[in-house]
Amino acid sequence: MISKYSDQKKVIKEDEIQEAALEIKKGNLVLFPTETVYGIGANALDEDAVKKIFVAKGRAQDNPLIVHIANIKMIEDIVMDIGTLERKLMTKFWPGPLTIILKRKSKEIIPNIVTANLDTVGIRMPSNRIAQKLIETAGVPIAAPSANVSGKPSGTKVEDIITELDGKVEYILDGGFTDIGLESTVIKVEGNKINILRPGKITKEQLEEVAQDVKIDKHVLAKVEKNEIVTSPGMKYRHYAPNTKSIMIYSQEKEKMIEKINEVIRKMQQENKKVLVVGRESNLQSYQTKRKWNMGETLEEVAKNIFTLLRKVDKEQVDLVVLEGVGEQGLGLAITNRLIRACAYNYIII
Ligand code: AMP
Ligand code: MG
């Protein structure tokens, strides 16, 4: 097994891309960066190769994978009936962090394992240069879920995932810390409407520039109840959650939020319990605990940092982690979606 890894931000050399692309063509797995998070990639047209992804991640077979393409031509063999609105979205947001669910052409081309037997397939054209070159050089679309063992936060840098994934992939392309830090926005067009199945960097507000009717799927913020039908299988699964008990606390009024968090801290301290607060840089000084972590100040910074922070909280050995909420405006919706799931729907919004 060839495993290239360094803990410095790397410039990937041309021959490394060639080597990695060869592994894809041979039916092996490659860990590679995209602008959102790292992906574990396999040739999307090769059923046996894609099976290896599910084994490496311990991913449920009914959770479909996103197919990554390098150019529009690649899509033609895979999907049919691309509508006007879908074409507009591709023109505006590709390459970039938007996955569009489209009708798949035939199971002979994209195997059932990729789509979890659905008649649709999620397609994305990443803008990250390493990802683009890898797909281009391999000459095939690459099926890739986020790089993490299922249930854990997605990998945004190789250092965070090397232990859980080393030995499970044939090649690692280390492109340093990913730019965005959250997975792509996943949407499905229904008539003139856009349905957001998973929020991401491309926001509802940006999608509204293309379509008047943009809806956020109910399960973006609400828990999936037993036996409930979902529009995107990934919604059903436990994700991002540390083992330590966590709670998200949010109020539009900052002072109220800080007061509530301090109240929770006091209550825990009275019971001799330890609390870690993960909050915005400018709020940290207001918390009456010595354990506090900076999640960044802007929404972009929070998006980029949140998975790497969530991966570390268990090491702190505290009794409770309090995550500051960020609201639902713009990129806030995507962050809130991840935070709510990280704390297993244990949250207070006041
Ligand atoms: P991940 O690969 O871990 O980034 O997750 C991919 C997400 O895309 C999951 O939430 C899937 O449920 C969703 N997805 C992929 N393909 C489809 C599809 N054909 N229909 C609906 N959701 C999909
Ligand atoms: Mg994932």
XYZ file of C-alpha atoms and ligand atoms in Angstrom:
374
model
C 0.000 0.000 0.000
C 1.344 3.393 -0.940
C 0.497 6.061 1.531
C 1.783 9.555 1.086
C 1.311 11.699 4.126
C 2.924 14.729 5.596
C 1.630 17.016 8.287
C 2.616 20.127 6.399
C 0.388 21.838 3.888
C 1.339 20.148 0.689
C 1.754 21.093 -2.878
C 0.801 17.984 -4.785
C 3.153 17.063 -7.613
C 1.945 16.012 -11.027
C 3.314 12.478 -10.699
C 1.433 11.964 -7.433
C -1.818 12.746 -9.245
C -0.795 10.250 -11.933
C -0.105 7.570 -9.318
C -3.369 8.233 -7.503
C -5.346 8.208 -10.777
C -3.778 4.866 -11.630
C -5.050 3.455 -8.326
C -8.559 4.687 -9.199
C -8.303 2.979 -12.593
C -7.107 -0.233 -10.906
C -10.233 -0.238 -8.742
C -8.600 0.982 -5.534
C -9.461 3.780 -3.092
C -7.843 7.223 -2.963
C -8.178 9.787 -0.201
C -8.265 13.241 -1.810
C -9.106 16.831 -0.910
C -12.038 18.796 -2.291
C -12.964 22.378 -1.446
C -15.565 21.088 1.045
C -14.018 18.153 2.952
C -11.748 15.205 2.071
C -13.311 12.362 0.112
C -12.656 8.634 -0.179
C -12.854 8.063 -3.901
C -13.360 5.089 -6.190
C -14.196 4.654 -9.863
C -17.960 5.285 -9.895
C -18.418 2.857 -12.788
C -16.749 -0.050 -10.997
C -19.052 -1.838 -8.582
C -16.303 -3.763 -6.789
C -14.260 -0.601 -6.267
C -17.259 1.271 -4.827
C -17.998 -1.626 -2.469
C -14.600 -1.018 -0.872
C -15.721 2.482 0.162
C -18.625 1.079 2.161
C -16.289 -1.370 3.890
C -13.639 1.286 4.656
C -16.200 3.667 6.166
C -18.523 1.120 7.716
C -21.227 2.968 5.787
C -24.803 1.692 5.547
C -25.533 0.302 2.070
C -28.714 2.358 1.782
C -26.810 5.659 2.016
C -25.958 6.697 -1.569
C -22.705 8.288 -2.693
C -22.097 11.518 -4.573
C -20.514 11.129 -7.998
C -17.791 13.681 -8.753
C -17.110 14.808 -12.305
C -14.434 17.013 -13.866
C -16.385 18.337 -16.844
C -19.927 18.492 -18.182
C -19.252 15.829 -20.792
C -18.845 13.239 -18.039
C -22.428 13.770 -16.947
C -23.959 12.830 -20.276
C -23.465 9.100 -19.916
C -24.709 9.087 -16.354
C -27.935 11.083 -16.193
C -30.950 11.984 -18.300
C -33.576 14.709 -18.410
C -31.510 17.648 -17.227
C -34.047 20.473 -16.870
C -33.601 24.189 -17.538
C -33.357 25.039 -13.857
C -30.788 22.317 -13.256
C -28.707 23.613 -16.167
C -28.877 27.129 -14.726
C -27.659 25.831 -11.378
C -24.761 24.025 -13.029
C -23.749 27.139 -14.934
C -23.914 29.312 -11.855
C -22.452 27.065 -9.169
C -20.195 24.519 -10.907
C -17.432 23.879 -10.335
C -18.259 24.303 -6.674
C -19.872 22.929 -3.509
C -23.317 22.080 -4.914
C -24.590 18.517 -5.407
C -27.566 18.135 -7.720
C -29.749 15.033 -7.540
C -30.585 13.955 -11.103
C -32.336 11.078 -12.785
C -29.833 8.322 -13.461
C -29.581 6.876 -16.935
C -29.084 3.190 -16.423
C -27.851 0.880 -13.733
C -25.492 -0.677 -16.279
C -23.475 2.556 -16.178
C -23.721 3.762 -12.606
C -24.075 0.612 -10.506
C -26.803 0.263 -7.896
C -24.306 0.298 -5.060
C -23.527 3.979 -5.789
C -27.143 5.147 -5.696
C -28.390 2.695 -3.062
C -30.855 1.399 -5.676
C -32.466 4.801 -6.180
C -33.311 5.906 -9.716
C -31.505 9.179 -9.011
C -27.852 10.041 -8.575
C -26.168 12.962 -6.800
C -23.611 14.745 -9.012
C -21.053 17.383 -8.166
C -18.204 19.083 -10.001
C -15.623 20.093 -7.388
C -13.576 23.261 -7.833
C -10.530 22.041 -5.912
C -7.694 21.718 -8.444
C -6.351 18.466 -7.019
C -9.803 16.871 -7.142
C -10.367 18.108 -10.696
C -7.005 16.837 -11.914
C -7.499 13.488 -10.230
C -10.865 12.940 -11.933
C -9.569 14.222 -15.263
C -6.495 12.001 -15.156
C -8.440 8.927 -14.045
C -10.843 9.654 -16.917
C -13.836 8.319 -14.979
C -16.343 9.864 -12.583
C -15.329 9.327 -8.965
C -17.833 8.246 -6.315
C -16.749 9.725 -3.014
C -18.347 10.163 0.384
C -16.757 12.288 3.076
C -13.541 10.879 4.486
C -14.382 9.605 7.944
C -15.550 6.429 9.569
C -19.371 6.590 9.485
C -20.844 8.620 12.326
C -17.700 10.707 12.886
C -17.231 14.295 11.699
C -15.984 14.587 8.125
C -12.245 14.999 7.632
C -11.029 18.509 6.848
C -7.339 17.732 7.176
C -5.343 14.540 6.818
C -3.950 14.684 10.379
C -7.498 14.274 11.745
C -8.352 11.138 9.765
C -5.036 9.419 9.205
C -5.458 7.052 12.147
C -8.983 5.965 11.326
C -8.386 5.579 7.568
C -4.741 4.686 7.056
C -4.451 1.171 5.718
C -7.973 1.361 4.316
C -7.083 3.395 1.234
C -4.403 2.801 -1.363
C -3.231 6.385 -1.809
C -3.469 9.656 0.091
C -3.294 13.047 -1.607
C -2.630 15.528 1.178
C -3.751 18.991 0.102
C -3.730 20.596 3.561
C -6.760 22.050 5.379
C -9.851 22.139 3.121
C -11.197 25.606 2.285
C -14.838 25.342 3.328
C -14.867 22.630 5.967
C -18.498 21.518 5.550
C -19.870 19.064 2.981
C -21.623 20.272 -0.182
C -25.143 21.645 -0.366
C -27.367 18.832 -1.710
C -30.446 19.865 -3.685
C -33.157 18.335 -5.807
C -35.218 20.233 -8.338
C -38.951 19.499 -8.290
C -40.739 21.387 -11.062
C -39.838 25.046 -10.503
C -38.862 24.413 -6.920
C -35.494 23.698 -5.343
C -35.532 21.435 -2.326
C -32.489 21.675 -0.047
C -31.762 18.181 1.279
C -28.532 19.120 2.998
C -27.440 22.738 3.543
C -23.866 23.733 2.748
C -21.730 26.590 1.519
C -24.156 27.393 -1.323
C -26.887 29.014 0.735
C -30.661 29.218 0.393
C -30.227 32.922 -0.316
C -27.861 32.174 -3.236
C -30.235 29.546 -4.632
C -33.055 32.104 -4.481
C -31.165 34.116 -7.069
C -31.878 31.270 -9.507
C -35.353 30.083 -8.429
C -38.162 31.839 -6.611
C -39.231 28.807 -4.689
C -36.492 27.340 -2.504
C -37.584 25.016 0.263
C -35.578 23.596 3.126
C -36.405 19.934 3.661
C -38.017 19.313 7.038
C -35.248 16.945 8.113
C -32.511 19.537 7.724
C -33.360 20.662 11.252
C -35.848 18.082 12.536
C -34.982 14.634 13.771
C -36.071 11.688 11.632
C -38.582 9.687 13.624
C -38.700 5.902 13.432
C -40.174 4.606 10.137
C -40.421 8.111 8.696
C -39.760 8.412 4.956
C -36.830 10.656 4.063
C -35.876 12.386 0.811
C -32.166 11.754 1.350
C -31.065 8.565 3.118
C -28.121 10.277 4.842
C -30.590 12.190 7.012
C -31.354 9.078 9.015
C -27.906 8.438 10.338
C -26.127 9.520 13.475
C -23.413 11.906 12.464
C -20.747 14.248 13.811
C -21.505 13.348 17.429
C -18.766 13.235 20.058
C -19.163 10.611 22.779
C -19.281 13.369 25.383
C -22.761 14.695 26.120
C -23.247 17.902 24.147
C -25.798 20.677 23.958
C -26.252 23.545 21.507
C -27.512 26.813 22.985
C -28.590 29.741 20.840
C -30.439 33.026 20.993
C -30.593 35.796 18.403
C -29.840 38.081 21.324
C -26.219 37.448 22.162
C -26.509 38.541 25.810
C -29.342 36.084 26.382
C -27.321 33.247 24.900
C -24.283 34.055 27.044
C -26.477 34.280 30.163
C -28.076 30.893 29.434
C -24.704 29.252 28.815
C -23.333 30.685 32.067
C -26.409 29.393 33.885
C -25.714 25.881 32.541
C -22.034 26.190 33.535
C -22.981 27.248 37.091
C -25.409 24.391 37.468
C -22.823 21.853 36.316
C -20.137 23.350 38.576
C -22.459 23.053 41.582
C -22.539 19.325 40.872
C -18.747 19.260 40.509
C -19.016 18.613 36.806
C -16.722 19.914 34.113
C -17.960 21.943 31.176
C -16.265 22.880 27.917
C -17.690 25.791 25.938
C -17.046 26.013 22.203
C -17.948 29.551 21.182
C -17.279 32.563 18.999
C -13.974 34.283 19.678
C -15.546 37.541 20.868
C -17.856 35.762 23.351
C -15.309 33.520 25.059
C -14.236 36.057 27.693
C -17.840 36.158 28.986
C -17.943 32.497 30.007
C -17.300 31.560 33.606
C -15.318 28.415 32.988
C -11.649 27.902 32.269
C -12.359 25.385 29.524
C -13.323 27.293 26.423
C -12.448 26.802 22.790
C -12.520 29.304 19.994
C -14.699 28.242 17.044
C -13.735 31.334 15.029
C -15.557 34.602 14.561
C -17.108 34.690 11.080
C -19.465 31.981 9.839
C -16.788 30.980 7.308
C -14.281 30.460 10.112
C -16.773 28.458 12.179
C -17.579 26.252 9.153
C -13.923 25.578 8.578
C -13.071 24.799 12.212
C -16.095 22.957 13.529
C -15.338 19.357 12.469
C -11.758 19.450 13.640
C -12.950 20.823 17.023
C -15.722 18.222 17.357
C -13.154 15.501 16.755
C -11.115 16.714 19.741
C -13.744 17.253 22.421
C -13.715 13.719 23.802
C -10.036 14.124 24.712
C -10.968 16.960 27.106
C -12.796 14.473 29.332
C -15.476 16.867 30.447
C -19.037 16.049 31.503
C -20.717 18.419 29.093
C -19.810 20.287 25.919
C -21.767 23.460 25.251
C -21.774 24.463 21.592
C -22.769 28.016 20.794
C -25.422 28.146 18.073
C -24.959 30.500 15.129
C -28.484 31.014 13.759
C -29.859 29.988 10.393
C -28.954 32.881 8.130
C -26.707 32.174 5.147
C -23.985 29.664 5.969
C -25.456 29.509 9.507
C -28.086 27.004 8.353
C -25.413 24.487 7.306
C -23.480 24.960 10.556
C -26.660 24.644 12.640
C -27.590 21.436 10.787
C -24.206 19.903 11.755
C -24.294 21.241 15.352
C -27.789 19.948 16.030
C -26.755 16.491 14.898
C -23.465 16.703 16.796
C -25.428 17.170 20.008
C -27.955 14.476 19.043
C -30.808 17.034 18.847
C -30.147 18.204 22.382
C -30.471 21.960 22.002
C -32.006 25.072 23.498
C -33.068 27.975 21.293
C -34.384 30.955 23.226
P -21.550 12.138 2.077
O -21.156 11.277 0.925
O -21.152 11.551 3.356
O -21.161 13.568 1.875
O -23.132 12.124 2.026
C -23.805 12.249 0.816
C -25.188 12.767 1.070
O -25.868 12.912 -0.184
C -26.026 11.831 1.932
O -26.746 12.597 2.857
C -26.930 11.176 0.917
O -28.151 10.791 1.498
C -27.117 12.263 -0.131
N -27.418 11.685 -1.452
C -26.559 11.110 -2.315
N -27.221 10.639 -3.401
C -28.533 10.908 -3.219
C -29.722 10.662 -3.966
N -29.685 10.029 -5.137
N -30.903 11.102 -3.463
C -30.933 11.763 -2.280
N -29.856 12.015 -1.523
C -28.665 11.604 -1.965
Mg -20.476 12.033 5.287
